[in-house]
Tab-separated table of C-alpha atoms and ligand atoms in Angstrom:
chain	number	residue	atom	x	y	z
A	843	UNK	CA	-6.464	-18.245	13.608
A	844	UNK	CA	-4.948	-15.452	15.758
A	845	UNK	CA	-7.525	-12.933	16.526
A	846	UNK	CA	-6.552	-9.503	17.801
A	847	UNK	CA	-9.492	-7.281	18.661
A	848	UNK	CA	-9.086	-3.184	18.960
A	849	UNK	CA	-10.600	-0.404	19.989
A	850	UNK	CA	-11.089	1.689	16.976
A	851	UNK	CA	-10.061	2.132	13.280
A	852	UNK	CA	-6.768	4.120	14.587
A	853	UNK	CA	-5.898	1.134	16.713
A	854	UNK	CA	-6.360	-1.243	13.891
A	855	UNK	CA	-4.489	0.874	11.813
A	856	UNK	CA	-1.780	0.763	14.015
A	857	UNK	CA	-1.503	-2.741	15.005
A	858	UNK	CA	-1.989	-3.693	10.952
A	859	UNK	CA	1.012	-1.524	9.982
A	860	UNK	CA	3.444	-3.581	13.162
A	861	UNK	CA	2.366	-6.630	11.987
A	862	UNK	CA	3.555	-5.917	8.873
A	863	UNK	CA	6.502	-4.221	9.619
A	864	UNK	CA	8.012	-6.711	12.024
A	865	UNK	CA	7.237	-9.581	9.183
A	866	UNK	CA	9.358	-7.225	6.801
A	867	UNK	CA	12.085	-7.003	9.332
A	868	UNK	CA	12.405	-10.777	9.726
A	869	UNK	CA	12.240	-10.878	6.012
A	870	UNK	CA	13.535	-8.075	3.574
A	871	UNK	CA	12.239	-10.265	0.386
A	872	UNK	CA	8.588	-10.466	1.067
A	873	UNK	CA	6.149	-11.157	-1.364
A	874	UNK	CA	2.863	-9.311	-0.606
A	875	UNK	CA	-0.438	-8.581	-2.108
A	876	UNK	CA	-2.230	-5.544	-0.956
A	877	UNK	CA	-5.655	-4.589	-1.119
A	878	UNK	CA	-7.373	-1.526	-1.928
A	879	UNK	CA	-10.535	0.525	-0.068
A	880	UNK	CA	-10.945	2.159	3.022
A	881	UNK	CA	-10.148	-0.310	5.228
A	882	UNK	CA	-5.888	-0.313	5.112
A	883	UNK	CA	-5.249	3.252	4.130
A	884	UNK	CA	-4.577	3.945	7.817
A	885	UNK	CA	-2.050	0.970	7.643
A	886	UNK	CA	-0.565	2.170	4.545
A	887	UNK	CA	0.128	5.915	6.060
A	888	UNK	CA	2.088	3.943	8.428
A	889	UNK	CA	3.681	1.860	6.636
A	890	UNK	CA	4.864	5.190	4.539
A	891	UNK	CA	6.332	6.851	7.633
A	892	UNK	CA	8.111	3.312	9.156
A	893	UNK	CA	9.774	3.501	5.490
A	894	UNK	CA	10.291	7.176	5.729
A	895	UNK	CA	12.222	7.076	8.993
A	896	UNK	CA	14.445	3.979	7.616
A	897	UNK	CA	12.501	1.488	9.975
A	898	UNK	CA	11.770	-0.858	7.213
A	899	UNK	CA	12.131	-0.902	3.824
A	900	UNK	CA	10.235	-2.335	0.440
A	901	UNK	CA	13.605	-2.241	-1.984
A	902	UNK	CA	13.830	-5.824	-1.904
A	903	UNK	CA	9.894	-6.449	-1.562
A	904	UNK	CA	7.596	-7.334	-4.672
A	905	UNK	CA	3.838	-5.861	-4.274
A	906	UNK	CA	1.223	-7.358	-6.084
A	907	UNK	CA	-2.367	-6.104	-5.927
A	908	UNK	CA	-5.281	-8.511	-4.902
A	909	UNK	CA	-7.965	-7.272	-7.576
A	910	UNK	CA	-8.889	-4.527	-10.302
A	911	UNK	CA	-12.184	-3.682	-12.274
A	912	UNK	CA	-12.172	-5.071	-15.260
A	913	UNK	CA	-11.825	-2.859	-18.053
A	914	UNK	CA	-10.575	-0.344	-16.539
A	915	UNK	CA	-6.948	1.777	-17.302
A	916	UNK	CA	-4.355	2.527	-14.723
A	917	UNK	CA	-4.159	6.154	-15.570
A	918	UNK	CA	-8.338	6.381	-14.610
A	919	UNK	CA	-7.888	7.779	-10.638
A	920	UNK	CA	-10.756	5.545	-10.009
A	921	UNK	CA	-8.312	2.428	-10.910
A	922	UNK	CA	-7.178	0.535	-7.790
A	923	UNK	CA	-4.039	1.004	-9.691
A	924	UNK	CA	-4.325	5.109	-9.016
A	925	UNK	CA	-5.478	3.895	-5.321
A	926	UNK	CA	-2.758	2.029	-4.204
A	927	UNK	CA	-0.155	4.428	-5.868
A	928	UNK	CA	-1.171	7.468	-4.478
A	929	UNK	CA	-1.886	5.591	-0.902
A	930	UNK	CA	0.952	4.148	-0.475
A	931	UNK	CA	2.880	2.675	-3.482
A	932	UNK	CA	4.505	6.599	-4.076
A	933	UNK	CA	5.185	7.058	-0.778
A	934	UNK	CA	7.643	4.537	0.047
A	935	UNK	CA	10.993	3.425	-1.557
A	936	UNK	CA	9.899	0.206	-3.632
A	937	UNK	CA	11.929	0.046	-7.330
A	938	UNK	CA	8.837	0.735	-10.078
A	939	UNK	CA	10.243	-3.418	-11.550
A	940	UNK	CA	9.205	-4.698	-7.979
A	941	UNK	CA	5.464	-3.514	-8.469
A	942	UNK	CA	3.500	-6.088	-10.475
A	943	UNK	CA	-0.561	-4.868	-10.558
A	944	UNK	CA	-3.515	-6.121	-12.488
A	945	UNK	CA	-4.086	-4.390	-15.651
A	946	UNK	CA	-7.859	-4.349	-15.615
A	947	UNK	CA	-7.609	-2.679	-19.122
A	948	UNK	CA	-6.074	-5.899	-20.758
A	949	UNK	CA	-6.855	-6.714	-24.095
A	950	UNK	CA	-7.176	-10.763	-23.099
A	951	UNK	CA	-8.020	-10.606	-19.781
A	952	UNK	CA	-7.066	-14.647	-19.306
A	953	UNK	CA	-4.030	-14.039	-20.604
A	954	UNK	CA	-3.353	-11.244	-18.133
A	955	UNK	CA	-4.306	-13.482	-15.281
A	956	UNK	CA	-1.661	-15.929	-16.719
A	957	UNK	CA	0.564	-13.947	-16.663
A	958	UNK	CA	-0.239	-12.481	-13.419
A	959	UNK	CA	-0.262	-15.936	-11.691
A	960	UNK	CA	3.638	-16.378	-13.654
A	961	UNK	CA	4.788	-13.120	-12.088
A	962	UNK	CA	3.440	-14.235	-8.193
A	963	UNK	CA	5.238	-18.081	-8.902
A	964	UNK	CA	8.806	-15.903	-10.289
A	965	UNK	CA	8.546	-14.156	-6.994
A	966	UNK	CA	8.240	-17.800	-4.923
A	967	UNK	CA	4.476	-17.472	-4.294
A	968	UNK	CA	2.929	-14.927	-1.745
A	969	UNK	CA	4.391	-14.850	1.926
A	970	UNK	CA	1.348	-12.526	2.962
A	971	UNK	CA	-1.440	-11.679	1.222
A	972	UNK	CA	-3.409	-8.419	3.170
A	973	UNK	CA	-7.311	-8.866	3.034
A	974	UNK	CA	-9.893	-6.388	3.566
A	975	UNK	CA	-13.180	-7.884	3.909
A	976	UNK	CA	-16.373	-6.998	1.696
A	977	UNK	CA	-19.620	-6.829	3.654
A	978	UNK	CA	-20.554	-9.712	1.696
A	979	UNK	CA	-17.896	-11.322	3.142
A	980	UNK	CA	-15.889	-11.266	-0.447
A	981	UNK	CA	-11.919	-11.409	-0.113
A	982	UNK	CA	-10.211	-9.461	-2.746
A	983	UNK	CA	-13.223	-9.943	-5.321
A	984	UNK	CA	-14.104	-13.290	-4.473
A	985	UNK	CA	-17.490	-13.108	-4.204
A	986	UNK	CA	-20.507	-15.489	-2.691
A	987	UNK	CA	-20.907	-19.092	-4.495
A	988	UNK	CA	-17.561	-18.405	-6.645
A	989	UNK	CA	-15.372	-21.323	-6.907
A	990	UNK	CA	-12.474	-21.686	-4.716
A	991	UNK	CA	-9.837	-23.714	-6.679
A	992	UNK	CA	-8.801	-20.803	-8.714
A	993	UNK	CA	-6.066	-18.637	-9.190
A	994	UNK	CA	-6.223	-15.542	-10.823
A	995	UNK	CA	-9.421	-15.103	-12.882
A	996	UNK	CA	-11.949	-12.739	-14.021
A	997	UNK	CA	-14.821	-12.386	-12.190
A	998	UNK	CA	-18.633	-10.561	-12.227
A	999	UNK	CA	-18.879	-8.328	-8.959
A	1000	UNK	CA	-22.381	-9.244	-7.014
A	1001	UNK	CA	-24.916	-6.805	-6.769
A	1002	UNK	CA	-23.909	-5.925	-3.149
A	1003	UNK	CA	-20.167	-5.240	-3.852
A	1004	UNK	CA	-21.648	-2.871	-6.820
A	1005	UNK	CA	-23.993	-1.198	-4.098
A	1006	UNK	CA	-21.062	-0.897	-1.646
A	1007	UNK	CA	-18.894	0.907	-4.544
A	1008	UNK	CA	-21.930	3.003	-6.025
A	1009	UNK	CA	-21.161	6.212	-3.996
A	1010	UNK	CA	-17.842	6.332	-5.667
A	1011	UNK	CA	-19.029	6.386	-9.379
A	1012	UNK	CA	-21.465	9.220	-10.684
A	1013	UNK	CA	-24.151	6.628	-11.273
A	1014	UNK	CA	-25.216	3.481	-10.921
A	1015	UNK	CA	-24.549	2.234	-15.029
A	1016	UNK	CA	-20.989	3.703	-14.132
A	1017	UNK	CA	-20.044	1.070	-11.613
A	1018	UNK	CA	-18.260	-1.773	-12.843
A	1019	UNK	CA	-19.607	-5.501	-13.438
A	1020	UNK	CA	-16.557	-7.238	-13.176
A	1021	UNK	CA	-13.271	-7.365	-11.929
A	1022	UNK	CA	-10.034	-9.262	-12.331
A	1023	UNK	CA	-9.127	-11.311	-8.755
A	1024	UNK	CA	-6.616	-13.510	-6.946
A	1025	UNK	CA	-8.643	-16.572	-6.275
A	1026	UNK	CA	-9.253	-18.133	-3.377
A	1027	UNK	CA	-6.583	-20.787	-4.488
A	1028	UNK	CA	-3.685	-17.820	-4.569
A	1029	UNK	CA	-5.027	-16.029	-1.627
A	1030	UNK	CA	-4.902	-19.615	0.512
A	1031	UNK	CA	-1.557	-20.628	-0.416
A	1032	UNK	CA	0.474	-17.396	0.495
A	1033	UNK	CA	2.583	-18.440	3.718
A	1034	UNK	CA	0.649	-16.050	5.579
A	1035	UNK	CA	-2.675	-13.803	5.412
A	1036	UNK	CA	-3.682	-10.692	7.338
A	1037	UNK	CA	-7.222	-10.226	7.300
A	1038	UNK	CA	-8.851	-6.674	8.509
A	1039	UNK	CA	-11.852	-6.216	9.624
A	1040	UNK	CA	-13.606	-2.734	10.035
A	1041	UNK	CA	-16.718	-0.568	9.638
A	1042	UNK	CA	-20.027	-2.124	11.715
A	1043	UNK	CA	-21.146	-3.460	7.847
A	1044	UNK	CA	-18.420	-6.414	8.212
A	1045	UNK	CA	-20.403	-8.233	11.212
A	1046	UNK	CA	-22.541	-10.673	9.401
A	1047	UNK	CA	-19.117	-11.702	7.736
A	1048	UNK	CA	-17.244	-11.543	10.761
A	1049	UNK	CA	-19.814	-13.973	12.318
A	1050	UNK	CA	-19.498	-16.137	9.406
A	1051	UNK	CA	-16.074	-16.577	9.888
A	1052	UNK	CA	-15.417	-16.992	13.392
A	1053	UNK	CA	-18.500	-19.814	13.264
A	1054	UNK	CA	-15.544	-21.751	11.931
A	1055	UNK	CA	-17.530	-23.584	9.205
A	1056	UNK	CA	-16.393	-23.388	5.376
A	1057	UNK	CA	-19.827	-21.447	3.689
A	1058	UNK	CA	-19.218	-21.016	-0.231
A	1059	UNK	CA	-22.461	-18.185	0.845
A	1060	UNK	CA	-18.849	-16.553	2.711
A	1061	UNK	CA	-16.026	-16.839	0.610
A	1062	UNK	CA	-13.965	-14.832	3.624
A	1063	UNK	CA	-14.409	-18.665	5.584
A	1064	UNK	CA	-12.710	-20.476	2.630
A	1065	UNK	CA	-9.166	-19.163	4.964
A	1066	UNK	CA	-10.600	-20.226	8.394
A	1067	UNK	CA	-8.161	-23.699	8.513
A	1068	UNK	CA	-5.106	-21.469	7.284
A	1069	UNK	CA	-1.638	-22.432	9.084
A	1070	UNK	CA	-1.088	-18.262	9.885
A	1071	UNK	CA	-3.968	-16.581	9.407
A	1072	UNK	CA	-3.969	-13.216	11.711
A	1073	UNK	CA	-7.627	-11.410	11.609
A	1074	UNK	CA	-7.248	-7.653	13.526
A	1075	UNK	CA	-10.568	-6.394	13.700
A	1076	UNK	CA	-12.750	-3.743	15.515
A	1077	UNK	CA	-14.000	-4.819	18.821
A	1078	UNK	CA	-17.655	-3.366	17.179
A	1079	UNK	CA	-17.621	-6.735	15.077
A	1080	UNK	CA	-16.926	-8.843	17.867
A	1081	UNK	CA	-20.304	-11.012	17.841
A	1082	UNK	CA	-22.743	-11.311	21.438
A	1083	UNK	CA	-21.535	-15.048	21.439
A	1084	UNK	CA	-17.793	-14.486	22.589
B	2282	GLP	C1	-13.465	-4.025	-2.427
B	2282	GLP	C2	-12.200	-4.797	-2.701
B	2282	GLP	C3	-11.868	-5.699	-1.562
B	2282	GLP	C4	-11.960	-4.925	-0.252
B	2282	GLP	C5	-13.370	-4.474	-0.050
B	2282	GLP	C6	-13.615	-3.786	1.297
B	2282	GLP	O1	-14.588	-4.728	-2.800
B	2282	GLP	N1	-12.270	-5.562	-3.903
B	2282	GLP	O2	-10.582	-6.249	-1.772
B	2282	GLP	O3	-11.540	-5.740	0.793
B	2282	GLP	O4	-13.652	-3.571	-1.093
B	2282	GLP	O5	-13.541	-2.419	1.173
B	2282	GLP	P1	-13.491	-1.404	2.408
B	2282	GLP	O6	-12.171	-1.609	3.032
B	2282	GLP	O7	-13.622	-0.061	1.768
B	2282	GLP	O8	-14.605	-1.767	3.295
C-alpha cells in the first residue's frame, strides 16, 4: 500500500487528479470505475480541465460507476447517474458508448448486475477502480459484515450510510434502502485501486485500514493485501500511532 498524506482537501484533489492522469497517459484504454459523493468532485474538476487543455484524454477510456440506489432513474438529479454526469462525465470528451453506469431503476435488478459484470469483463476487467470511503468504512456500497466474494450485486445500505445521505433527501422515509454495488470481488481484482480519504468522519476507517488486519466490521480492509493499492488521504486522518 502506497500512502500519500496531504495537507487539505485542495491538495488531495490535486494529487488524485495526477495520479490519474499520468495512469491515462501511460495507458489511453483504461478501464475505470468512478465513484460518486463529495469526496472526488475536486478530482473530477481537474480531471475536466487536464481534458480541456488536451493533456489527457477519455476517447478511448470506458467509465463504469461503482454503485447506484436501487430503484432509482437516471433522469432523477439525485441519481449518481445525474452526479457523475454533471461532475464530470459532461465535461470531458468520452464517446456516450464508452459510459456503462448502473441502472438503479432496472426492472430485474440481478439481471442488471449480470449484465453489468459482462460489460466490465468486454472491457478486460477494471485497471483502476477510484474509491471514496464511507465513514463506516463501506467501499462503493459495500457495507459492514457483507460478503466479499461477490461481484456486482444488490445490496441494503446500513443505517449509518442512510444517516450520512439523510441531509440530501427531504426526509428520512425518502432515503434509499438499497443500492446496486461492485463487490468487493470486482473492486479487488481491478489492476489497480485509488482509495481517497477525506472529511475528519473517515478516521475510525482510516485506522481500520492502516491496522493492516482484514475486519469484515471494515469492508474498506478487504483491499489492504492489494498488489497497487494507492490511498491519498488528509493528513487530519492520519492516526496518533504513526
Ligand atoms: C457513498 C458512496 C460511496 C462513497 C461514500 C463517501 O456512500 N456509495 O461510494 O465513497 O458515499 O462519500 P463522501 O465522499 O461524500 O464522503
Amino acid at each position: 500500500m502506497n500512502i500519500i498524506w496531504v495537507a487539505d482537501y485542495d491538495a488531495l484533489a490535486e494529487q488524485a487528479a495526477r495520479h490519474v492522469r499520468d495512469l491515462l497517459r501511460a495507458n489511453g484504454t483504461l478501464s475505470i470505475a468512478l465513484p460518486t459523493g463529495d469526496t472526488p468532485i475536486g478530482m473530477y474538476r481537474r480531471l475536466a480541465a487536464y481534458a480541456a487543455n488536451g493533456e489527457i484524454s477519455f476517447r478511448h477510456t470506458r467509465l463504469f460507476n461503482l454503485d447506484e440506489y436501487a430503484g432509482m432513474a437516471p433522469e432523477n438529479p439525485q441519481s449518481y447517474h445525474a452526479f457523475l454526469h454533471r461532475q464530470f462525465l459532461d465535461h470531458i470528451d468520452a464517446p456516450a458508448d464508452s459510459v456503462r453506469l448502473l441502472r438503479g431503476d432496472a426492472h430485474d435488478a440481478d439481471e442488471e448486475c449480470r449484465s453489468y459484470d459482462r460489460a466490465i469483463a468486454a472491457a478486460g476487467g477494471l485497471d483502476l477502480a477510484i474509491l471514496g470511503l464511507g465513514a463506516n468504512g463501506h467501499i462503493a456500497f459495500n457495507e459492514p459484515h457483507d460478503p466479499w466474494d461477490r461481484e456486482t450485486h444488490p445490496v441494503t445500505l446500513a443505517e449509518t450510510t442512510r444517516n450520512a445521505h439523510r441531509p440530501n433527501f427531504k426526509d428520512d422515509d425518502s432515503v434509499p434502502r438499497a443500492g446496486l454495488t461492485m463487490g468487493i470481488k470486482t473492486l479487488a481484482a481491478a489492476r489497480s485501486i485509488l482509495l481517497l480519504g477525506a472529511g475528519l468522519s473517515k478516521r475510525e476507517a482510516m485506522a481500520a485500514l492502516l491496522a493492516g488486519v482484514k475486519d469484515a466490521a471494515w469492508p474498506v480492509t478487504s483491499i489492504i493485501d492489494h498488489p497497487k493499492l494507492t490511498v491519498i488521504a488528509e493528513a487530519g486522518l492520519k492516526p496518533t500511532t504513526l
